[in-house]
Structure formats: C-alpha cells, structure tokens
PDB file of C-alpha atoms in Angstrom:
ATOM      1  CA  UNK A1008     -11.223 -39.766  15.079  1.00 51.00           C
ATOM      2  CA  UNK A1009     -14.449 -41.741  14.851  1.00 87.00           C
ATOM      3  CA  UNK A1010     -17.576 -40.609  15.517  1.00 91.00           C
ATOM      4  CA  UNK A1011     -18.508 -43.311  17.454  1.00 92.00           C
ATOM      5  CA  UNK A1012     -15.239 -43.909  19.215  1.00 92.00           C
ATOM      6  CA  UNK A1013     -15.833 -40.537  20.556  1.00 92.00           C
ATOM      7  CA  UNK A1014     -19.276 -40.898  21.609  1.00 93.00           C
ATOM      8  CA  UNK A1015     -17.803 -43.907  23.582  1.00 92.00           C
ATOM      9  CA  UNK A1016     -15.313 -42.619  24.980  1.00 92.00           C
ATOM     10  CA  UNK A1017     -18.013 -39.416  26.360  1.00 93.00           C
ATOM     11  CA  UNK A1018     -20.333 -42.182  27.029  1.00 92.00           C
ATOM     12  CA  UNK A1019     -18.200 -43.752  29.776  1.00 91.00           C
ATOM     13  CA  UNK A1020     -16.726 -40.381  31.354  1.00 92.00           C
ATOM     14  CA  UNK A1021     -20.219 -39.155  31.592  1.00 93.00           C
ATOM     15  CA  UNK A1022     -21.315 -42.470  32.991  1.00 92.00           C
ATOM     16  CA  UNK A1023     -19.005 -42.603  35.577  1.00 92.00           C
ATOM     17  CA  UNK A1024     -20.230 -38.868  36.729  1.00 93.00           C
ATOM     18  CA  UNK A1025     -23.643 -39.858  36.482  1.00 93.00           C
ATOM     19  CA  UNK A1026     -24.409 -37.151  34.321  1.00 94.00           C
ATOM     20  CA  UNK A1027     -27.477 -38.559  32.347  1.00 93.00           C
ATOM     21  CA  UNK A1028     -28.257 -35.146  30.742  1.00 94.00           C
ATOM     22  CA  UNK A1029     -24.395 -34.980  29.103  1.00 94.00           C
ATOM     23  CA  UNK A1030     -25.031 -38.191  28.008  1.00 93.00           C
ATOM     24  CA  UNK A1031     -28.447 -38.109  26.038  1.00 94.00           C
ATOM     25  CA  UNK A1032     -26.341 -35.062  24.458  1.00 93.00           C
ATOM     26  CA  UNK A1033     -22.894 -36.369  23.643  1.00 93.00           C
ATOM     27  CA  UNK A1034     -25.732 -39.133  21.190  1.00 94.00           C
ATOM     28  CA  UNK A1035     -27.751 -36.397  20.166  1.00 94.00           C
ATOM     29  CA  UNK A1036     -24.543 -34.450  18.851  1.00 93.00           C
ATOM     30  CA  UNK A1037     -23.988 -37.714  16.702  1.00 94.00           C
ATOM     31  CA  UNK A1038     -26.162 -37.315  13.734  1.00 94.00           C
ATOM     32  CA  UNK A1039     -24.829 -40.783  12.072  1.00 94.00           C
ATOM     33  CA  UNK A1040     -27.102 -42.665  14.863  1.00 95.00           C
ATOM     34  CA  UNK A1041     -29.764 -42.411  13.018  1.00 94.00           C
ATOM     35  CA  UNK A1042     -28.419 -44.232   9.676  1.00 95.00           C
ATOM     36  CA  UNK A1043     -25.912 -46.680  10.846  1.00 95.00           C
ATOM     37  CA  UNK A1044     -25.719 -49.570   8.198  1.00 95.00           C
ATOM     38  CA  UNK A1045     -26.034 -53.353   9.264  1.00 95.00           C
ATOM     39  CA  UNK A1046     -25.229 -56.045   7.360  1.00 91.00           C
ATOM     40  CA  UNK A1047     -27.774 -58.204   4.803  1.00 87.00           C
ATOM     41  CA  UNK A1048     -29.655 -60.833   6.175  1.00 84.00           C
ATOM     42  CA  UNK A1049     -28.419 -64.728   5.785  1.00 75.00           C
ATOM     43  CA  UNK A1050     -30.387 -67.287   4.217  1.00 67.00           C
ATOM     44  CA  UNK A1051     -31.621 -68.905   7.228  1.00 64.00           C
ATOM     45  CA  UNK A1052     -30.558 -72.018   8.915  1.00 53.00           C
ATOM     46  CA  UNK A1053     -33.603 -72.124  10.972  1.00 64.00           C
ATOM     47  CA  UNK A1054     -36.557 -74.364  10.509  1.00 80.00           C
ATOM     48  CA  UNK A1055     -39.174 -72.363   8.595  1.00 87.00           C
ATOM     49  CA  UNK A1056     -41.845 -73.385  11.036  1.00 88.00           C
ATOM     50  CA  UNK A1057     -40.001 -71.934  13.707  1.00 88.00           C
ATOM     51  CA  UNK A1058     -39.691 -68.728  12.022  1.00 89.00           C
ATOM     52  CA  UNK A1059     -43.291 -68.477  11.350  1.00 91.00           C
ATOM     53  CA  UNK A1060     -44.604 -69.736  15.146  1.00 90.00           C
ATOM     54  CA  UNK A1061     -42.195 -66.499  15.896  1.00 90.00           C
ATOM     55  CA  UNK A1062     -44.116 -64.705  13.578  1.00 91.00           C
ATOM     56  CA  UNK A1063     -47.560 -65.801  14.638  1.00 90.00           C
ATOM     57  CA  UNK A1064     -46.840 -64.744  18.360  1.00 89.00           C
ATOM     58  CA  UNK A1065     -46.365 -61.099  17.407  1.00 90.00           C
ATOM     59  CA  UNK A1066     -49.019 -58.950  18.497  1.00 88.00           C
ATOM     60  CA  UNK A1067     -49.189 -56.494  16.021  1.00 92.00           C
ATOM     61  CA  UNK A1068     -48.006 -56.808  11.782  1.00 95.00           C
ATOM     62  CA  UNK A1069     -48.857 -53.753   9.322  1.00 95.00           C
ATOM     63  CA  UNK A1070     -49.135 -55.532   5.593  1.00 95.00           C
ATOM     64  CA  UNK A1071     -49.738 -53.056   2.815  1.00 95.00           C
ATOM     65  CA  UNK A1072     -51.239 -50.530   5.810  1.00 95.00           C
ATOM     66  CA  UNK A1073     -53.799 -53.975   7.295  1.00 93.00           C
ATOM     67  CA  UNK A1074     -52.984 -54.473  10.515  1.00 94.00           C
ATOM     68  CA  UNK A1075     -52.852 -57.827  11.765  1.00 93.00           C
ATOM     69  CA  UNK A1076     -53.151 -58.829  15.432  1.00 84.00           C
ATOM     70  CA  UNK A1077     -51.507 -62.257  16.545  1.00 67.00           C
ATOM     71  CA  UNK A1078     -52.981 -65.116  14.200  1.00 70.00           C
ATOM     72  CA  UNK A1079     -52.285 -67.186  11.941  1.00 76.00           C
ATOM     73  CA  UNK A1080     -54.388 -65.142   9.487  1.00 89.00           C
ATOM     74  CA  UNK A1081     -51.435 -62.774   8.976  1.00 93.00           C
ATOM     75  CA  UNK A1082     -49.303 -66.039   7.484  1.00 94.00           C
ATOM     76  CA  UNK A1083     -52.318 -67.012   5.350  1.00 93.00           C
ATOM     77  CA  UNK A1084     -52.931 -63.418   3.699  1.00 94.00           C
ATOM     78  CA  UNK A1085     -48.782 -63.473   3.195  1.00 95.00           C
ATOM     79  CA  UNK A1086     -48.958 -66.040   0.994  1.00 95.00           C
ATOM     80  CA  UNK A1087     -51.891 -65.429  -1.001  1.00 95.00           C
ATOM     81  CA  UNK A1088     -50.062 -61.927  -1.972  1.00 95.00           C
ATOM     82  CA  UNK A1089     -47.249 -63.700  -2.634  1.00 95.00           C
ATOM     83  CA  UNK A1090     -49.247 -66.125  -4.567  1.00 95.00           C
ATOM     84  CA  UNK A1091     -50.531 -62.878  -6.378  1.00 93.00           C
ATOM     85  CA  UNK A1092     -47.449 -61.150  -6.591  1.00 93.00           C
ATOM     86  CA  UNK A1093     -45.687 -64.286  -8.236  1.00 92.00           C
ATOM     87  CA  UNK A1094     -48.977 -64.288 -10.657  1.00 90.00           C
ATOM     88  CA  UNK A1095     -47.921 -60.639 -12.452  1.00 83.00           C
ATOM     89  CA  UNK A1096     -45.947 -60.504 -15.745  1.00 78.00           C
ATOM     90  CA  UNK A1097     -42.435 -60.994 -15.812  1.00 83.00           C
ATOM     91  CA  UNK A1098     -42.181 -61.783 -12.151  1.00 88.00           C
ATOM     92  CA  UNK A1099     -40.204 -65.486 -11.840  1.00 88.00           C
ATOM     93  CA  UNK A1100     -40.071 -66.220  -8.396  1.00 89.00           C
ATOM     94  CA  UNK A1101     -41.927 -69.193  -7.123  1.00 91.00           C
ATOM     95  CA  UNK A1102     -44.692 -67.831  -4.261  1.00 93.00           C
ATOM     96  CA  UNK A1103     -42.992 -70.376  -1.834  1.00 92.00           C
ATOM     97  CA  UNK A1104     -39.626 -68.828  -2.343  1.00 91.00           C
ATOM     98  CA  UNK A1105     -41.199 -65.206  -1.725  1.00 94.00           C
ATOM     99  CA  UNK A1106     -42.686 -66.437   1.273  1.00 94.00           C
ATOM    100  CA  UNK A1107     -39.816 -67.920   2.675  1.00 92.00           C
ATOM    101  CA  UNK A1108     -37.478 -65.279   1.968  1.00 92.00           C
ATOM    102  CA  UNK A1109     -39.922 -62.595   3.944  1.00 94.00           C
ATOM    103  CA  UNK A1110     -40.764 -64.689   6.796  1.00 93.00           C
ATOM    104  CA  UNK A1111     -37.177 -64.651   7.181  1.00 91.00           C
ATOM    105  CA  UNK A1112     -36.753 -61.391   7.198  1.00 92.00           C
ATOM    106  CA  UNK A1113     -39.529 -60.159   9.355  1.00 92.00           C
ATOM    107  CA  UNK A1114     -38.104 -62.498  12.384  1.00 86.00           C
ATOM    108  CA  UNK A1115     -38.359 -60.311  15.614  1.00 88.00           C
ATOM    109  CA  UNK A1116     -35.000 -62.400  16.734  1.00 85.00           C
ATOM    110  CA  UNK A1117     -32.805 -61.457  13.869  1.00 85.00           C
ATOM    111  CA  UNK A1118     -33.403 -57.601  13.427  1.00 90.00           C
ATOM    112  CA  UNK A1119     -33.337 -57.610  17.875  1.00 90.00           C
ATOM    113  CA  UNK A1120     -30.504 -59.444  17.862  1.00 90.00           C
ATOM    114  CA  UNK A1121     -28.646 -57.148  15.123  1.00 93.00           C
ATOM    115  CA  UNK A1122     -30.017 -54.057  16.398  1.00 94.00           C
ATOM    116  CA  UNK A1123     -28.560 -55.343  20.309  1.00 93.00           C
ATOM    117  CA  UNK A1124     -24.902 -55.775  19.183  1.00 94.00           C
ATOM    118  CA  UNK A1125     -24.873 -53.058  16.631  1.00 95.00           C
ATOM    119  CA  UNK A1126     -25.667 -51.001  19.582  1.00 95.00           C
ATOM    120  CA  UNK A1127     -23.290 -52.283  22.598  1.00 92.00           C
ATOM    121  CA  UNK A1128     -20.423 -52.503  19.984  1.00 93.00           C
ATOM    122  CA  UNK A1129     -21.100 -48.032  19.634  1.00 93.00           C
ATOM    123  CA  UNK A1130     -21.766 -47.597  23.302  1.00 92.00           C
ATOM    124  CA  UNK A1131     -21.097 -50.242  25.487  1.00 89.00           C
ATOM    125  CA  UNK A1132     -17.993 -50.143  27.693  1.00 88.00           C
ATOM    126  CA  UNK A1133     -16.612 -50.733  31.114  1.00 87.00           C
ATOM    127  CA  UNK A1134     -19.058 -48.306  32.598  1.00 89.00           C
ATOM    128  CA  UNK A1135     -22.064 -48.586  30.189  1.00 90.00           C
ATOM    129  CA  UNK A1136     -24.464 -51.361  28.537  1.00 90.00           C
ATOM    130  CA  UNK A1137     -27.147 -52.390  26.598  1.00 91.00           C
ATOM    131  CA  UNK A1138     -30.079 -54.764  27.278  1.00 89.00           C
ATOM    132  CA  UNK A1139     -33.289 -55.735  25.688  1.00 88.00           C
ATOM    133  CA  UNK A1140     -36.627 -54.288  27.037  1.00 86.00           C
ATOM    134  CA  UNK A1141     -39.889 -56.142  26.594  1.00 82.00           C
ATOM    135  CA  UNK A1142     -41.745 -53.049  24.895  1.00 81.00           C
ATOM    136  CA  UNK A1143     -42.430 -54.085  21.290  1.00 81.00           C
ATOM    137  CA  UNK A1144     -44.364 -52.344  18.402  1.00 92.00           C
ATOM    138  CA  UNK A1145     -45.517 -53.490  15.031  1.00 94.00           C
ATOM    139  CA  UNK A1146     -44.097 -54.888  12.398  1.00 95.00           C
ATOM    140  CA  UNK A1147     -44.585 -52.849   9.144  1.00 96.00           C
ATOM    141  CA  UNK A1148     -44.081 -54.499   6.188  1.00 97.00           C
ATOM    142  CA  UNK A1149     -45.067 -53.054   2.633  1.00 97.00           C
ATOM    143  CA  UNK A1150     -44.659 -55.643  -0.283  1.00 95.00           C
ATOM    144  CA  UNK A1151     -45.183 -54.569  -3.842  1.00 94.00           C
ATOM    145  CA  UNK A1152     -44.270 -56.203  -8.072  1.00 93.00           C
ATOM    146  CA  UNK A1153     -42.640 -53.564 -10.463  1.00 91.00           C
ATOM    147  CA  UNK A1154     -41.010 -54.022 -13.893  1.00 90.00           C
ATOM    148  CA  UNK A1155     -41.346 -57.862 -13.093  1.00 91.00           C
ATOM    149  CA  UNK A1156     -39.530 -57.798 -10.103  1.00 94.00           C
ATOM    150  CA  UNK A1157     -41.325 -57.838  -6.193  1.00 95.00           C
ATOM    151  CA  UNK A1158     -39.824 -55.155  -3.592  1.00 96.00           C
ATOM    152  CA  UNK A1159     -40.600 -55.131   0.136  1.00 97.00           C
ATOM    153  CA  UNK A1160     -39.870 -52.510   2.850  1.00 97.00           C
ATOM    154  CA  UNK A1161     -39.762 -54.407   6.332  1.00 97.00           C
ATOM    155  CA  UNK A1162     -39.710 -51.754   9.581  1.00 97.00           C
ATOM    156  CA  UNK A1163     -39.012 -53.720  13.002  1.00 96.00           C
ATOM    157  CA  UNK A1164     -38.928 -51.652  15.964  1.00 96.00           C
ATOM    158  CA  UNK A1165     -37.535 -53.021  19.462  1.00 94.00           C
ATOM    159  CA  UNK A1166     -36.372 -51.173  22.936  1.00 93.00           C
ATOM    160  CA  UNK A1167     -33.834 -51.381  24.573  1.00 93.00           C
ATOM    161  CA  UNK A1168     -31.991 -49.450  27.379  1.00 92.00           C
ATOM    162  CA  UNK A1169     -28.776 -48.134  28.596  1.00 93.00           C
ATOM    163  CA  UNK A1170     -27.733 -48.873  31.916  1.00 91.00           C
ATOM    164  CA  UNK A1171     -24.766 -48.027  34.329  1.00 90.00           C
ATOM    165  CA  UNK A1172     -23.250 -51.190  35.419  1.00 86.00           C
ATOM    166  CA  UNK A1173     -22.948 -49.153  38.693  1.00 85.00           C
ATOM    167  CA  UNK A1174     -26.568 -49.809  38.728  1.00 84.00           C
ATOM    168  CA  UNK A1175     -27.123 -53.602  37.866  1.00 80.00           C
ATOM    169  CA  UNK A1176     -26.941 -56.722  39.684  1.00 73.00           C
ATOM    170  CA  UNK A1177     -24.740 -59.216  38.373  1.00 69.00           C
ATOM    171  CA  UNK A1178     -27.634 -61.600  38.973  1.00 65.00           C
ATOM    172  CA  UNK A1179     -29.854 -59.309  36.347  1.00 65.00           C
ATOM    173  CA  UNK A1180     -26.839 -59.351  34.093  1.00 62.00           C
ATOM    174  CA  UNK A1181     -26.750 -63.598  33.731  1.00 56.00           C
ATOM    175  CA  UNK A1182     -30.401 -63.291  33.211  1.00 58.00           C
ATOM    176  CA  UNK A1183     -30.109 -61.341  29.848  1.00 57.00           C
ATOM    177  CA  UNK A1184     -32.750 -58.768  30.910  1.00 58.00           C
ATOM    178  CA  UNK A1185     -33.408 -56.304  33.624  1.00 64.00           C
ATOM    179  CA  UNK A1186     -36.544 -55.541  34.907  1.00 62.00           C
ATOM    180  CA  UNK A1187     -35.653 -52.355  36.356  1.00 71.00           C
ATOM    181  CA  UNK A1188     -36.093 -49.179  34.645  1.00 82.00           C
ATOM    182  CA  UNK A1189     -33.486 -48.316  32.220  1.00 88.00           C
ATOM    183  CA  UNK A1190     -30.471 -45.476  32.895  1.00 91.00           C
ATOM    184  CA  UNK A1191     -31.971 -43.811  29.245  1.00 93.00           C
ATOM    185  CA  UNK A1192     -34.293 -45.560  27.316  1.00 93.00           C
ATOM    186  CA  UNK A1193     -33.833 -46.041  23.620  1.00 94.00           C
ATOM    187  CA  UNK A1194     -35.700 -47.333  20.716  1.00 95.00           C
ATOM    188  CA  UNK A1195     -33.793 -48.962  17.554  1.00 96.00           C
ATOM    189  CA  UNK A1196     -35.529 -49.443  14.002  1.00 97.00           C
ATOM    190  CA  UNK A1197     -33.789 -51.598  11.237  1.00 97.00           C
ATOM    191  CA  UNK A1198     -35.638 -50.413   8.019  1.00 97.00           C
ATOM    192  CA  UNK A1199     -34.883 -53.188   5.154  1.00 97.00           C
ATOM    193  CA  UNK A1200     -35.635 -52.373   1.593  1.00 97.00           C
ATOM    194  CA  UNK A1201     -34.863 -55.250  -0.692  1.00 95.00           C
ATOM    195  CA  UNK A1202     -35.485 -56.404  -4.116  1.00 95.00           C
ATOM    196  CA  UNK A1203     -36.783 -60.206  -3.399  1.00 93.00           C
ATOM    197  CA  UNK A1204     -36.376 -60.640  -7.011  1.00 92.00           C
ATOM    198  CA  UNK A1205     -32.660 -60.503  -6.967  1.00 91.00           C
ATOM    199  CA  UNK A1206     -31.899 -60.513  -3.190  1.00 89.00           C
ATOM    200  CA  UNK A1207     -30.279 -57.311  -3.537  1.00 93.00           C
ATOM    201  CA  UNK A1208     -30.997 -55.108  -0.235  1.00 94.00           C
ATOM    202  CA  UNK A1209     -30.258 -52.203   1.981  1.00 96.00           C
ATOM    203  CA  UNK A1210     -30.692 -52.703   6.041  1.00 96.00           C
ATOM    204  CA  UNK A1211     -30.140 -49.594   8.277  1.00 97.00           C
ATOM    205  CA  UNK A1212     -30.073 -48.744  12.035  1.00 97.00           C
ATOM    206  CA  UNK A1213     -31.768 -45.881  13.217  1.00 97.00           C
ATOM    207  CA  UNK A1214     -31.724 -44.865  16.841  1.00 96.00           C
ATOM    208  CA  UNK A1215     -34.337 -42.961  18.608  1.00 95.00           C
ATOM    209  CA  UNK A1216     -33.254 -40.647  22.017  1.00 93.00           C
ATOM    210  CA  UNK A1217     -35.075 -39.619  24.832  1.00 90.00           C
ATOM    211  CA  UNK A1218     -36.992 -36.499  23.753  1.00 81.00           C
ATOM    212  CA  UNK A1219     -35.493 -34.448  26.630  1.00 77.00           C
ATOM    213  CA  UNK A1220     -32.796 -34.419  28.285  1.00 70.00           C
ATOM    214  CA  UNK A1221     -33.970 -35.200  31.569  1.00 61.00           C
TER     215      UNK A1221
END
C-alpha cells in the first residue's frame, strides 16, 4: 500500500480522536515527506511585469549569499549577472532569456501554489486540511556558468498549517486563509535545481514537522 495513502488514512482516524501527538508521528514515520517530487515549471503565461512586481514585494531574496530586502535593486543586480553570466565562453543564452526564465521561477505564487496542492492531495481528507499561513522566509537563489552552460538552485520556503475541519468556520474556509492558529504547523520547501541552458530541471518537496510532538 502507499505510503501516503496510509499516512491519510492515519491522518483522518487520528483527526477525528483529536490526537495531535499520533498525528505529528504517523508524518514523522513517513520518511518520503521530505523528498516528494513536483512537477517542472511551465513557461509562463503571465505578464513578465507582473511576475517581477511579485518579486519586488518580497521582503527578503538571498543571490549568490547577498541578501536583498524588498527593492527593485534585487531585479537590477539579476540582470546584470545575467548580463555577466551570458558574457562567459560558450554560454548562448541571450541575458533577457536568463532573466525571464528565473523571474519565473522564483514567483512566490507558483512554488506556494504547488507546494499547497502537493500537500492537501497527501493529507487532506474529510476530517483534515491544508491552508496557507502568512509567515514567509527568503528566497535563496544561487546562480552560477559551467562548461558553457548557466545552473541555478532556487529554495522557496512558505507555511502552511493543518487544521481539523472540526475546528474551522466555513466562513474562514471561503476566505482561503485562517487567521487562527493552525491544528500543527508545517513548513514546505520546493528546492529547484535546473540547467537554464537547456531547461532541464529537478523540483522537490520537502516538508518540515513540528519539532515535538506536542
């Protein structure tokens, strides 16, 4: 049986006992939380400038270990490396196509949104779901030419929590967040590593528990 089928399944029993410490153990006993693929990222069909107002509002990017705090310095930096990167030998991407293809990429709304039904489609169920939490943290991104082709890692962090639907209003439910504190808090990373060279790339899930199990 699947791993995650049966972590449902304990999930919802547990759930319905209110048993939060069985719970935060039934997860912890599945190691494959914490390397759960997802699938590449489209070529987007938003507007560019959208993407990048998205990026400006984030409070915190890492760039090659520089942190960046909310302007629209970050975005200028970006594409003088990429201007840089595109500069080295062998490497034949334009610097506007690198650009593009990262600010795509680092979006806050794609990796949330992936991360969100990734999630509810392991744990959710009659009993049990997921919703978004405001708590954010930085975006790491690490960008880098070799052999005459440019790599990036991109690390995007967001919380979320898991709730009894015992516990929610259906009022908080229409809203798409709740403000109340969560049944068990999680965090959810999607690490990308791609080669922006030939758009070939690897995007995984990991899941971070409470660090006790009460």
């Amino acid at each position: 049986k699947n791993v995650f089928a049966t972590m449902q399944s304990s999930l919802a029993k547990y759930a319905k006992a209110n048993d939060r410490r069985m719970v935060i153990r039934s997860m912890r006993d599945v190691k494959e939380l914490s390397h759960i693929l997802l699938d590449p990222v489209p070529a987007s069909s938003e507007n560019i400038d959208e993407l990048e107002q998205e990026i400006c509002e984030e409070s915190s990017i890492i760039l090659n270990g520089i942190p960046f705090h909310g302007s629209k310095h970050f975005l200028t930096t970006l594409k003088e490396l990429c201007a840089k990167l595109c500069d080295s030998e062998g490497v034949l991407m334009s610097s506007i196509q690198l650009y593009e293809a990262l600010v795509t990429r680092m979006g806050r709304t794609t990796s949330s949104a992936d991360a969100y039904f990734k999630l509810n489609s392991l744990m959710g169920s009659a009993d049990v779901m997921i919703m978004p939490r405001d708590d954010t943290f930085p975006i790491k991104v690490n960008l880098y030419a070799s052999a005459g082709e440019v790599h990036a890692t991109i690390n995007n962090t967001n919380s979320y929590g898991l709730f009894r639907k015992a516990d929610v209003k259906p009022a908080d439910i229409k809203r798409g967040t709740i403000g109340s504190r969560p049944w068990i808090a999680l965090q959810a990373t999607v690490d990308e590593r791609v080669n922006l060279s030939n758009e070939n790339a690897v995007r995984i899930l990991k899941v971070k528990l409470p660090g006790t199990l009460y």
